[in-house]
Coordinates of C-alpha atoms in Angstrom, one line a residue:
Chain Y
M1 CA 62.6 122.6 84.7
S2 CA 62.6 122.1 80.9
P3 CA 64.4 118.8 79.6
G4 CA 66.6 121.0 77.5
V5 CA 68.4 122.7 80.2
A6 CA 70.7 120.0 81.0
E7 CA 71.9 119.8 77.4
E8 CA 72.3 123.7 77.3
A9 CA 74.4 123.7 80.0
L10 CA 76.4 120.8 78.9
A11 CA 77.0 122.4 75.6
R12 CA 77.8 125.8 76.9
T13 CA 80.2 124.0 79.3
G14 CA 81.8 121.8 76.7
R15 CA 82.9 124.8 74.6
L16 CA 84.7 126.1 77.5
V17 CA 86.3 122.9 78.9
Q18 CA 87.1 121.1 75.4
P19 CA 89.3 123.1 74.1
A20 CA 91.4 123.5 77.3
L21 CA 91.3 119.7 77.5
F22 CA 92.4 119.3 73.7
D23 CA 95.4 121.8 74.7
A24 CA 96.4 119.7 77.5
V25 CA 96.4 116.5 75.8
A26 CA 98.3 118.2 72.6
R27 CA 101.5 118.4 74.8
L28 CA 101.7 114.7 75.0
E29 CA 104.1 113.0 72.3
P30 CA 102.5 111.1 69.3
E31 CA 103.2 107.7 70.8
I32 CA 101.0 108.6 73.8
R33 CA 98.7 111.4 72.0
E34 CA 97.3 108.9 69.1
P35 CA 95.6 106.6 71.8
V36 CA 94.2 109.2 73.7
E37 CA 92.8 111.2 70.7
H38 CA 91.4 108.0 69.2
H39 CA 89.9 107.3 72.8
L40 CA 88.6 111.1 73.0
A41 CA 87.2 111.1 69.8
G42 CA 84.5 108.6 70.6
G43 CA 82.7 111.6 72.7
G44 CA 81.4 111.4 76.3
K45 CA 79.1 113.8 77.8
G46 CA 81.5 115.9 79.8
V47 CA 79.4 115.8 82.8
R48 CA 82.4 115.7 85.2
G49 CA 83.8 119.0 83.3
A50 CA 80.5 120.8 83.4
L51 CA 80.1 120.1 87.1
A52 CA 83.2 121.7 87.6
V53 CA 82.9 124.7 86.0
I54 CA 79.1 125.3 87.2
G55 CA 80.4 124.6 90.6
A56 CA 82.6 127.4 90.4
A57 CA 80.0 129.7 89.3
A58 CA 77.7 128.3 92.1
A59 CA 80.2 129.4 94.7
G60 CA 80.2 132.7 93.1
G61 CA 82.9 132.8 90.5
A62 CA 83.3 132.7 87.0
E63 CA 82.9 129.2 85.0
R64 CA 86.4 129.8 83.6
D65 CA 87.7 129.8 87.1
G66 CA 86.9 126.1 87.4
V67 CA 88.4 125.1 84.0
P68 CA 91.7 123.6 85.4
G69 CA 89.6 121.6 87.6
A70 CA 87.3 120.4 84.9
V71 CA 90.4 119.6 82.7
A72 CA 91.9 117.5 85.6
V73 CA 88.6 115.5 86.6
E74 CA 88.1 114.9 82.8
L75 CA 91.7 113.5 82.5
V76 CA 91.3 111.4 85.5
H77 CA 87.9 110.0 84.4
N78 CA 89.5 109.3 80.9
Y79 CA 92.6 107.6 82.2
S80 CA 90.3 105.4 84.4
L81 CA 88.5 104.4 81.2
L82 CA 91.7 103.5 79.5
H83 CA 93.0 101.3 82.3
D84 CA 89.2 99.8 82.9
D85 CA 88.9 98.5 79.4
I86 CA 92.2 96.7 79.9
I87 CA 91.0 95.3 83.2
D88 CA 87.4 94.5 82.1
N89 CA 88.9 93.2 78.6
D90 CA 86.2 95.1 77.1
E91 CA 86.9 95.5 73.3
E92 CA 84.6 98.0 72.7
R93 CA 83.7 101.5 74.3
R94 CA 81.1 104.0 73.0
H95 CA 80.3 101.5 70.3
R96 CA 84.0 102.0 68.7
P97 CA 87.2 99.8 69.3
S98 CA 88.7 100.5 72.7
V99 CA 92.2 101.9 73.1
W100 CA 93.9 98.6 73.9
S101 CA 92.3 96.7 71.3
V102 CA 93.5 99.1 68.5
F103 CA 96.9 100.1 70.0
G104 CA 97.7 97.3 72.3
V105 CA 97.9 96.8 76.2
P106 CA 101.2 98.5 76.8
R107 CA 100.4 101.6 74.6
A108 CA 96.9 101.7 76.7
I109 CA 98.6 101.4 80.0
V110 CA 101.2 104.4 79.5
A111 CA 98.5 106.6 77.8
G112 CA 96.4 106.1 80.9
D113 CA 99.6 106.8 83.1
A114 CA 100.1 110.0 81.0
L115 CA 96.4 111.2 81.3
A116 CA 96.4 110.7 85.3
N117 CA 99.9 112.7 85.7
L118 CA 98.8 115.7 82.9
A119 CA 95.5 116.1 85.4
V120 CA 97.9 116.9 88.2
Q121 CA 100.2 119.1 86.4
V122 CA 97.2 121.0 84.8
L123 CA 96.2 121.9 88.4
V124 CA 99.7 123.0 89.7
E125 CA 100.4 125.2 86.5
E126 CA 99.7 128.3 88.7
S127 CA 101.4 128.5 92.3
A128 CA 98.5 129.2 94.7
L129 CA 97.2 127.4 98.1
A130 CA 93.7 126.9 96.3
R131 CA 95.5 124.8 93.7
L132 CA 97.2 122.7 96.3
R133 CA 93.8 122.6 98.1
A134 CA 92.5 121.1 94.6
V135 CA 95.3 118.6 94.4
Q136 CA 94.2 117.2 97.6
L137 CA 90.7 116.8 96.6
L138 CA 91.7 115.2 93.3
G139 CA 94.1 113.2 95.2
E140 CA 91.6 111.8 97.7
A141 CA 89.0 111.0 94.9
T142 CA 91.4 109.4 92.8
A143 CA 92.4 107.0 95.7
L144 CA 88.6 106.1 96.7
M145 CA 88.2 105.6 92.7
I146 CA 90.9 103.1 92.4
G147 CA 89.9 101.6 95.4
G148 CA 86.4 101.0 94.3
Q149 CA 87.8 99.7 91.1
A150 CA 89.8 97.2 93.2
D151 CA 86.6 96.1 95.2
D152 CA 84.9 95.8 92.2
M153 CA 87.6 93.2 90.8
A154 CA 87.5 91.3 94.0
F155 CA 83.9 90.9 94.3
E156 CA 83.9 89.4 90.8
R157 CA 85.9 86.7 92.4
R158 CA 83.4 86.0 95.1
F159 CA 80.1 84.2 95.4
A160 CA 78.1 87.3 97.0
V161 CA 78.8 90.6 98.4
S162 CA 76.5 92.3 100.7
V163 CA 74.5 95.2 99.7
E164 CA 76.6 97.7 101.9
E165 CA 79.6 96.4 100.4
C166 CA 78.2 96.9 96.8
L167 CA 77.1 100.5 97.7
K168 CA 80.6 101.0 99.3
M169 CA 82.5 100.0 96.0
E170 CA 80.1 102.3 93.9
E171 CA 80.5 105.0 96.3
G172 CA 84.1 104.6 95.5
K173 CA 84.1 103.7 91.9
T174 CA 81.7 106.3 90.6
G175 CA 80.7 108.7 93.5
A176 CA 84.2 110.0 94.4
L177 CA 85.0 111.5 91.2
L178 CA 81.7 113.1 90.7
S179 CA 82.2 114.5 94.3
C180 CA 85.3 115.9 93.3
A181 CA 84.0 117.4 90.2
S182 CA 81.2 119.1 91.7
A183 CA 83.4 120.5 94.5
I184 CA 86.8 121.2 92.7
G185 CA 85.3 124.5 91.0
A186 CA 84.3 126.0 94.4
V187 CA 88.0 124.9 95.6
L188 CA 89.3 126.8 92.9
V189 CA 87.4 130.1 93.6
G190 CA 88.3 130.0 97.3
A191 CA 84.9 128.8 98.6
G192 CA 84.4 128.0 102.3
D193 CA 84.4 124.6 103.6
D194 CA 80.8 124.4 104.0
V195 CA 79.9 125.0 100.5
V196 CA 82.7 122.8 99.1
K197 CA 81.4 120.2 101.5
A198 CA 77.9 120.5 100.1
L199 CA 78.6 120.5 96.7
G200 CA 80.9 117.2 97.4
L201 CA 78.2 115.3 99.0
F202 CA 75.8 116.4 96.2
G203 CA 78.1 115.0 93.5
Q204 CA 78.7 111.8 95.7
R205 CA 74.9 110.9 96.1
L206 CA 74.6 111.9 92.3
G207 CA 77.1 109.3 91.4
L208 CA 75.4 106.7 93.6
A209 CA 72.0 107.4 92.2
F210 CA 73.6 107.2 88.5
Q211 CA 75.6 104.2 89.2
A212 CA 72.3 102.6 90.6
V213 CA 70.3 103.4 87.5
D214 CA 73.2 102.2 85.4
D215 CA 73.4 98.7 86.9
V216 CA 69.6 98.4 86.5
L217 CA 70.3 99.3 82.7
G218 CA 73.1 96.8 82.6
I219 CA 70.7 94.1 83.4
W220 CA 67.6 95.3 81.8
G221 CA 68.2 97.8 79.3
E222 CA 68.4 97.7 75.6
P223 CA 71.7 96.7 74.4
A224 CA 71.6 99.4 71.5
K225 CA 71.3 102.0 74.3
T226 CA 73.8 100.8 76.7
G227 CA 76.4 99.8 74.5
K228 CA 77.0 96.5 76.0
P229 CA 75.5 93.0 75.1
V230 CA 72.8 91.4 76.8
G231 CA 73.7 89.8 80.0
S232 CA 77.2 91.0 80.1
D233 CA 77.4 92.2 83.7
L234 CA 75.9 89.0 84.7
L235 CA 78.0 86.6 82.7
T236 CA 81.1 88.4 84.1
H237 CA 79.9 87.8 87.8
K238 CA 79.9 91.8 88.2
K239 CA 78.3 92.2 91.7
S240 CA 76.3 95.1 90.8
L241 CA 73.4 96.6 93.0
P242 CA 70.6 94.6 91.7
V243 CA 72.7 91.6 92.1
A244 CA 73.8 92.3 95.4
I245 CA 70.1 92.9 96.5
A246 CA 69.0 90.0 94.8
L247 CA 71.8 87.7 96.3
A248 CA 70.8 89.0 99.9
R249 CA 67.1 88.1 99.2
G250 CA 67.5 85.0 96.9
G251 CA 70.3 83.2 98.9
A252 CA 72.2 79.8 98.1
A253 CA 70.1 78.9 95.0
L254 CA 70.3 82.1 93.4
E255 CA 74.0 82.1 93.9
A256 CA 74.1 78.7 92.2
V257 CA 72.4 79.8 89.3
L258 CA 74.5 83.0 88.9
F259 CA 77.8 81.2 89.6
G260 CA 77.3 78.5 86.6
L261 CA 75.7 81.0 84.3
D262 CA 76.1 81.0 80.6
V263 CA 74.7 82.7 77.8
G264 CA 71.7 80.6 77.5
G265 CA 70.9 81.2 81.1
V266 CA 70.6 84.9 81.1
A267 CA 66.8 85.5 80.4
D268 CA 66.0 83.2 83.4
A269 CA 68.6 84.6 85.5
T270 CA 67.3 88.1 84.9
A271 CA 63.7 86.9 85.6
R272 CA 64.9 85.4 89.0
I273 CA 66.6 88.5 90.3
E274 CA 63.9 90.4 89.0
A275 CA 61.2 88.2 91.1
T276 CA 63.1 89.0 94.3
G277 CA 62.3 92.8 94.0
A278 CA 65.9 93.7 93.5
K279 CA 64.9 95.8 90.4
E280 CA 62.6 98.0 92.3
E281 CA 65.0 98.3 95.0
A282 CA 67.7 99.4 93.3
M283 CA 65.4 102.1 91.7
A284 CA 64.4 103.1 95.4
I285 CA 68.1 103.5 96.2
A286 CA 68.7 105.5 93.2
D287 CA 65.6 107.6 94.4
R288 CA 66.8 108.3 97.7
A289 CA 70.3 108.9 96.7
Y290 CA 69.0 111.7 94.0
D291 CA 66.7 113.3 96.9
E292 CA 69.9 113.4 99.1
A293 CA 71.8 115.1 96.2
L294 CA 69.3 117.7 96.0
E295 CA 69.1 118.3 99.8
A296 CA 72.7 118.6 99.9
L297 CA 72.4 121.6 97.2
A298 CA 69.7 123.3 99.2
S299 CA 71.7 123.2 102.5
V300 CA 74.1 126.0 101.3
P301 CA 73.8 129.5 99.7
L302 CA 74.8 129.0 96.0
V303 CA 74.0 131.2 93.0
Q304 CA 70.8 130.2 91.8
S305 CA 71.2 129.8 88.0
A306 CA 74.0 127.7 88.8
R307 CA 72.2 125.6 91.2
D308 CA 69.2 125.1 88.6
D309 CA 72.1 123.9 86.1
L310 CA 73.3 121.3 88.8
V311 CA 69.9 120.2 89.4
A312 CA 69.1 119.8 85.5
I313 CA 72.4 117.9 85.0
A314 CA 71.5 115.4 88.0
R315 CA 67.9 114.8 86.5
F316 CA 69.6 114.2 82.9
V317 CA 72.4 111.9 84.3
T318 CA 69.8 109.6 86.4
E319 CA 67.6 109.7 83.4
R320 CA 64.7 111.5 85.1
D321 CA 63.8 113.2 81.7
R322 CA 62.9 110.2 79.8
Chain C
M1 CA 136.6 108.4 99.2
S2 CA 136.0 105.2 100.9
P3 CA 133.9 102.6 99.1
G4 CA 131.5 102.4 102.2
V5 CA 130.3 105.9 102.0
A6 CA 127.6 105.1 99.5
E7 CA 126.5 102.1 101.6
E8 CA 126.4 103.8 104.9
A9 CA 124.6 106.7 103.2
L10 CA 121.9 104.4 101.7
A11 CA 121.6 102.4 105.1
R12 CA 121.0 105.7 107.2
T13 CA 118.5 107.4 104.8
G14 CA 116.9 103.9 104.3
R15 CA 116.0 103.9 108.1
L16 CA 114.5 107.3 107.6
V17 CA 112.5 106.7 104.5
Q18 CA 111.5 103.2 104.3
P19 CA 109.2 103.5 107.3
A20 CA 107.4 106.4 105.9
L21 CA 107.2 104.5 102.5
F22 CA 105.5 101.7 104.3
D23 CA 103.3 103.8 106.4
A24 CA 101.8 105.4 103.1
V25 CA 101.7 102.1 101.6
A26 CA 99.5 100.6 104.6
R27 CA 96.9 102.9 103.8
L28 CA 95.9 101.2 100.6
E29 CA 93.2 98.5 100.9
P30 CA 94.4 94.7 100.8
E31 CA 93.6 94.1 97.2
I32 CA 96.2 96.6 96.2
R33 CA 98.6 96.5 99.3
E34 CA 99.2 92.6 98.6
P35 CA 100.7 93.3 95.3
V36 CA 102.5 96.4 96.3
E37 CA 104.1 94.5 99.3
H38 CA 105.0 91.5 97.2
H39 CA 107.2 93.9 95.1
L40 CA 108.5 96.0 97.8
A41 CA 109.6 92.7 99.4
G42 CA 112.1 92.4 96.6
G43 CA 114.1 95.0 98.1
G44 CA 115.7 97.7 95.8
K45 CA 118.6 100.0 96.9
G46 CA 116.3 103.2 97.6
V47 CA 118.7 105.4 95.5
R48 CA 116.0 107.8 94.6
G49 CA 114.8 108.2 98.4
A50 CA 118.5 108.7 99.5
L51 CA 118.9 111.4 96.7
A52 CA 116.0 113.1 98.0
V53 CA 116.6 113.4 101.7
I54 CA 120.5 114.1 101.4
G55 CA 119.2 116.8 99.0
A56 CA 117.4 118.3 101.4
A57 CA 120.6 118.5 103.7
A58 CA 122.7 119.7 100.9
A59 CA 120.6 122.6 100.7
G60 CA 120.8 123.2 104.4
G61 CA 117.9 121.5 105.5
A62 CA 117.5 118.3 107.7
E63 CA 117.2 114.9 106.1
R64 CA 113.9 114.4 107.5
D65 CA 112.5 117.4 105.3
G66 CA 113.3 115.5 102.5
V67 CA 111.2 112.5 103.6
P68 CA 107.9 113.3 101.8
G69 CA 109.9 113.8 98.8
A70 CA 111.7 110.4 99.1
V71 CA 108.5 108.5 99.7
A72 CA 107.1 110.6 96.7
V73 CA 109.8 109.4 94.2
E74 CA 110.1 106.0 95.6
L75 CA 106.6 105.4 95.0
V76 CA 106.5 106.9 91.1
H77 CA 109.6 104.7 90.7
N78 CA 107.9 101.3 92.0
Y79 CA 104.7 102.2 90.1
S80 CA 106.5 102.5 87.0
L81 CA 108.3 99.2 87.8
L82 CA 104.9 97.5 88.2
H83 CA 103.5 98.9 84.9
D84 CA 107.0 98.4 82.9
D85 CA 107.2 94.8 83.8
I86 CA 103.7 94.4 82.2
I87 CA 104.5 96.2 79.2
D88 CA 108.0 94.4 78.6
N89 CA 106.3 91.2 79.7
D90 CA 109.0 90.7 82.3
E91 CA 107.9 87.6 84.5
E92 CA 111.0 88.3 86.6
R93 CA 111.8 91.4 88.7
R94 CA 114.9 91.1 91.3
H95 CA 115.1 87.5 90.9
R96 CA 111.4 87.0 91.9
P97 CA 108.3 86.7 90.1
S98 CA 106.9 90.1 88.8
V99 CA 103.6 91.4 90.3
W100 CA 101.4 90.9 87.1
S101 CA 102.8 87.1 86.9
V102 CA 101.6 86.7 90.5
F103 CA 98.5 88.7 91.0
G104 CA 97.5 89.2 87.2
V105 CA 97.7 92.2 84.9
P106 CA 94.7 94.0 86.1
R107 CA 95.6 93.9 89.9
A108 CA 99.3 94.8 88.8
I109 CA 97.8 98.0 86.7
V110 CA 95.7 99.0 89.4
A111 CA 98.4 98.8 92.2
G112 CA 100.8 100.8 89.8
D113 CA 98.0 103.4 89.7
A114 CA 97.4 103.6 93.2
L115 CA 101.1 104.2 94.1
A116 CA 101.1 107.0 91.3
N117 CA 98.4 108.9 93.0
L118 CA 99.5 108.0 96.6
A119 CA 103.0 109.9 95.6
V120 CA 100.9 113.2 94.9
Q121 CA 98.8 112.6 98.0
V122 CA 102.0 112.3 100.3
L123 CA 103.4 115.5 98.9
V124 CA 100.2 117.3 99.5
E125 CA 99.9 116.1 103.1
E126 CA 100.8 119.8 104.3
S127 CA 99.4 123.0 102.8
A128 CA 102.6 125.0 101.6
L129 CA 103.8 126.7 98.6
A130 CA 106.9 124.5 98.7
R131 CA 104.8 121.3 98.7
L132 CA 103.0 122.8 95.5
R133 CA 106.7 123.5 93.7
A134 CA 107.4 119.7 94.7
V135 CA 104.2 118.7 92.6
Q136 CA 105.1 120.8 90.0
L137 CA 108.5 119.2 89.8
L138 CA 107.5 115.6 90.1
G139 CA 104.7 116.3 87.5
E140 CA 107.5 117.2 85.0
A141 CA 109.6 114.4 85.9
T142 CA 106.7 111.6 85.6
A143 CA 105.7 113.3 82.3
L144 CA 109.3 113.0 81.1
M145 CA 109.8 109.3 82.5
I146 CA 106.2 108.3 80.7
G147 CA 107.5 110.0 77.6
G148 CA 110.9 107.9 77.6
Q149 CA 108.9 104.7 78.4
A150 CA 106.8 105.7 75.2
D151 CA 109.8 106.3 72.9
D152 CA 111.4 102.9 74.3
M153 CA 108.5 101.0 73.1
A154 CA 108.2 103.0 69.8
F155 CA 111.9 102.3 69.2
E156 CA 111.3 98.4 69.5
R157 CA 109.0 98.6 66.5
R158 CA 111.7 100.4 64.4
F159 CA 114.9 99.2 62.5
A160 CA 117.1 102.1 63.9
V161 CA 117.3 105.1 66.0
S162 CA 120.0 107.6 66.2
V163 CA 122.0 108.1 69.1
E164 CA 120.6 111.4 69.8
E165 CA 117.2 109.7 70.1
C166 CA 118.5 107.0 72.2
L167 CA 120.0 109.6 74.6
K168 CA 116.8 111.5 74.9
M169 CA 115.0 108.5 75.3
E170 CA 117.5 107.5 78.2
E171 CA 117.2 111.0 79.9
G172 CA 113.6 110.8 80.2
K173 CA 113.2 107.2 81.3
T174 CA 116.0 107.1 83.7
G175 CA 117.3 110.7 84.1
A176 CA 114.2 112.5 84.8
L177 CA 113.2 110.9 88.1
L178 CA 116.7 110.9 89.4
S179 CA 116.9 114.7 88.5
C180 CA 113.8 115.1 90.4
A181 CA 114.9 112.8 93.3
S182 CA 118.1 115.0 93.5
A183 CA 116.3 118.1 93.4
I184 CA 112.8 117.7 95.4
G185 CA 114.6 117.8 99.0
A186 CA 116.1 121.1 98.2
V187 CA 112.6 122.5 96.9
L188 CA 110.8 121.1 100.1
V189 CA 113.7 123.4 102.3
G190 CA 112.9 126.2 100.3
A191 CA 116.4 126.2 98.3
G192 CA 117.0 129.0 95.6
D193 CA 116.5 128.1 92.2
D194 CA 120.3 127.8 91.3
V195 CA 120.5 125.0 94.0
V196 CA 117.4 123.2 92.8
K197 CA 118.7 123.6 89.2
A198 CA 122.2 122.5 89.9
L199 CA 120.8 119.3 91.9
G200 CA 118.6 118.5 89.3
L201 CA 121.2 118.6 86.5
F202 CA 123.3 116.4 88.8
G203 CA 120.5 113.7 88.9
Q204 CA 119.8 114.0 85.3
R205 CA 123.5 113.4 84.2
L206 CA 123.7 110.6 86.9
G207 CA 120.7 109.2 85.3
L208 CA 122.4 108.9 82.0
A209 CA 125.7 107.7 83.4
F210 CA 123.8 104.8 85.2
Q211 CA 121.9 104.2 82.3
A212 CA 124.8 104.0 79.6
V213 CA 126.5 101.3 82.1
D214 CA 123.1 99.6 82.8
D215 CA 123.1 99.2 78.9
V216 CA 126.6 98.1 78.5
L217 CA 125.8 95.4 81.4
G218 CA 122.8 94.6 79.6
I219 CA 124.8 92.9 76.9
W220 CA 128.0 92.2 78.3
G221 CA 127.1 91.6 81.8
E222 CA 126.6 88.7 84.1
P223 CA 123.3 87.4 83.8
A224 CA 123.7 86.1 87.7
K225 CA 124.3 90.0 88.5
T226 CA 121.9 91.7 86.1
G227 CA 119.2 89.4 86.6
K228 CA 118.5 89.1 82.7
P229 CA 118.8 85.9 80.6
V230 CA 122.0 86.5 78.0
G231 CA 120.9 88.6 75.0
S232 CA 117.4 89.4 76.2
D233 CA 117.8 93.3 75.4
L234 CA 119.0 92.1 72.0
L235 CA 116.4 89.6 71.4
T236 CA 113.6 92.2 72.3
H237 CA 115.1 94.7 69.9
K238 CA 115.4 97.2 72.7
K239 CA 117.3 100.1 71.3
S240 CA 119.7 100.8 74.1
L241 CA 122.7 103.1 73.9
P242 CA 125.3 100.4 72.5
V243 CA 123.1 99.1 70.0
A244 CA 122.2 102.8 68.5
I245 CA 125.9 103.5 68.4
A246 CA 126.6 100.3 66.7
L247 CA 123.7 100.7 64.3
A248 CA 125.2 104.1 63.3
R249 CA 128.5 102.7 62.6
G250 CA 127.6 99.3 61.2
G251 CA 124.8 100.2 58.7
A252 CA 122.4 97.9 57.1
A253 CA 124.5 94.7 57.5
L254 CA 124.3 94.7 61.3
E255 CA 120.6 96.2 61.2
A256 CA 119.9 92.7 59.2
V257 CA 121.7 90.7 61.7
L258 CA 119.8 92.6 64.9
F259 CA 116.4 92.4 63.2
G260 CA 116.5 88.6 62.3
L261 CA 118.0 87.6 65.8
D262 CA 117.5 84.7 67.5
V263 CA 118.8 83.0 70.7
G264 CA 121.6 81.1 68.5
G265 CA 122.8 84.2 67.2
V266 CA 123.2 86.4 70.2
A267 CA 127.0 85.5 70.7
D268 CA 127.7 86.4 67.1
A269 CA 125.7 89.8 67.3
T270 CA 127.2 90.8 70.7
A271 CA 130.8 90.2 68.9
R272 CA 129.5 92.4 65.9
I273 CA 128.4 95.1 68.1
E274 CA 131.7 95.2 70.2
A275 CA 133.8 95.5 67.0
T276 CA 132.1 98.7 65.8
G277 CA 133.7 100.1 69.3
A278 CA 130.0 100.7 70.7
K279 CA 130.9 99.2 74.2
E280 CA 133.8 101.8 74.6
E281 CA 131.6 104.6 73.1
A282 CA 128.7 104.1 75.5
M283 CA 131.2 104.1 78.6
A284 CA 133.1 107.3 77.2
I285 CA 129.4 108.8 77.3
A286 CA 128.8 107.5 80.9
D287 CA 132.0 109.1 81.8
R288 CA 131.2 112.4 80.2
A289 CA 127.9 112.2 81.8
Y290 CA 129.4 111.3 85.2
D291 CA 131.6 114.1 84.9
E292 CA 128.9 116.6 84.3
A293 CA 127.2 115.5 87.3
L294 CA 130.1 116.3 89.6
E295 CA 130.4 119.6 88.0
A296 CA 126.8 120.4 88.5
L297 CA 127.3 119.5 92.3
A298 CA 130.3 121.7 92.4
S299 CA 128.7 124.6 90.9
V300 CA 126.7 125.8 93.6
P301 CA 127.2 126.0 97.5
L302 CA 126.1 123.0 99.4
V303 CA 126.7 121.4 102.7
Q304 CA 129.9 119.6 102.3
S305 CA 129.1 116.4 104.0
A306 CA 126.0 116.0 102.1
R307 CA 127.9 116.7 98.9
D308 CA 130.2 113.9 99.8
D309 CA 127.5 111.5 99.9
L310 CA 126.1 112.6 96.8
V311 CA 129.3 111.9 95.0
A312 CA 129.7 108.6 96.8
I313 CA 126.3 107.6 95.8
A314 CA 127.0 108.6 92.2
R315 CA 130.2 106.4 92.1
F316 CA 128.2 103.7 93.7
V317 CA 125.3 103.5 90.9
T318 CA 127.7 103.9 88.0
E319 CA 129.7 101.1 89.4
R320 CA 133.1 103.2 89.8
D321 CA 133.8 101.7 93.1
R322 CA 134.3 98.2 91.4

């Protein structure tokens, strides 16, 4: 598989999804549209939209049949980013000022609310039971995503969380919407339950693999690439996967180091976490989740070219092409 | 019409809607459920839920057929209150600490997001095209409600707004969800477009009548009853209906008074607004909107006992029984 397949698929599907996304946003009034357009101008790979339209093709439909689902999952993803940046007090997003830091918290809240509602409106523009099924799928995924976000917030107030709790949180926060994105195109073209479920499992496992890699990069990655200052995850007491693993292995001594951490202690804390083998274990979890994602894809009959695209995107988002 | 009819209808429909509302909320995880239950414990008259189940009966169905719609509109109403209290920096709601002031802004944002999503989930629990139509109706109403909220925020930054702009804002912020509440029960029992439209217009006009009265009480009402400190609407530069009318009549001199207003100037500013006749004009607008609401109800065949309940609730929320 050439490393260019994913980029080509993202570019092709972006040409299909982006205009529909901007058309939907154009309906919003200026007070809401301005902060949304500021946010969307920051880019984003459009992975969720790509999965939705390729999922429609994988299930035997046309990519364009998945467009309402693609727009809906992109809207939900972007609404969650607007609200997450307020919640996490993040002043930057994609190397640009975040929406709340430019337009204020009130407008960022309302803009997020508007995108969440627009996602549902886009899905129900046509009256068909497949559309209703898509709303059911998106509703379940959004509930899991919000639950994962709530867990993430609750964990920051706790000394430690188990690896199982962390995995459940990440399956919700990241896995649920990627699962929905992967399955919603198949739902829209009327695919059977087995295909919908397999695509959903693919996206869910891919989400976990992506998040585990992202967590590792959050501690050991280059700030220029990740866009986050060194140690920010540790300093905010985020219970990311390597931290949960390290705490399970390092016990009370490591808990004390992380709890009292300041900027000067980040390098030492990072070394202590690494010494527990938490980085390798997190990568091993990512590898297993990635393998399970591919097994799910292989478990049902799909259109081969679309399956190839899905595998390429899975490699791409888990940074296997580097 | 006895003054007790509305109270009786609200109590009866509350016994139908409240348990379903609490069942839906019980699905949420504790991190989200706690702030929501704090908020719901503050009460609320349940007018929107009542309109939804009575609307189902008015269109020839049973009140219980409207329950999913009632729960959905109550969830959207309550999510908007959670977010509005953050936006308006209101530390109290129904004489109790608001959710954000007890649980913090992040949990109040997430709790609101969860309720918004739950509203849609409740509607699509059953796969039927009437449910899809209900989602369409709720999505349109929520978009108008958010647009009205955005206008309200934008207006606070402006010197003046026209009466027309103010009415449009209030039709969105208050009228849209009351319109949806009044029509969604009829949608769920498969009523025809004429009945759905008439009930929707009833709710929309009722919303405006209610908001105009509420705006008058916000300036001239007793703080003990309204739950708001004297002059708070004026001090936050809220462009409520009497203010918009007074500014149109009082011109630049009044603009200057309101723009530079502090607590000591509230009584004088209130007298100046009253001297323009803005209070009477706002009440006249409320009267016209109330009459239009009743005309809409009379324009289609409805089950008479349900129509009587709707009229009684309309009298009740516009304070005509006092």
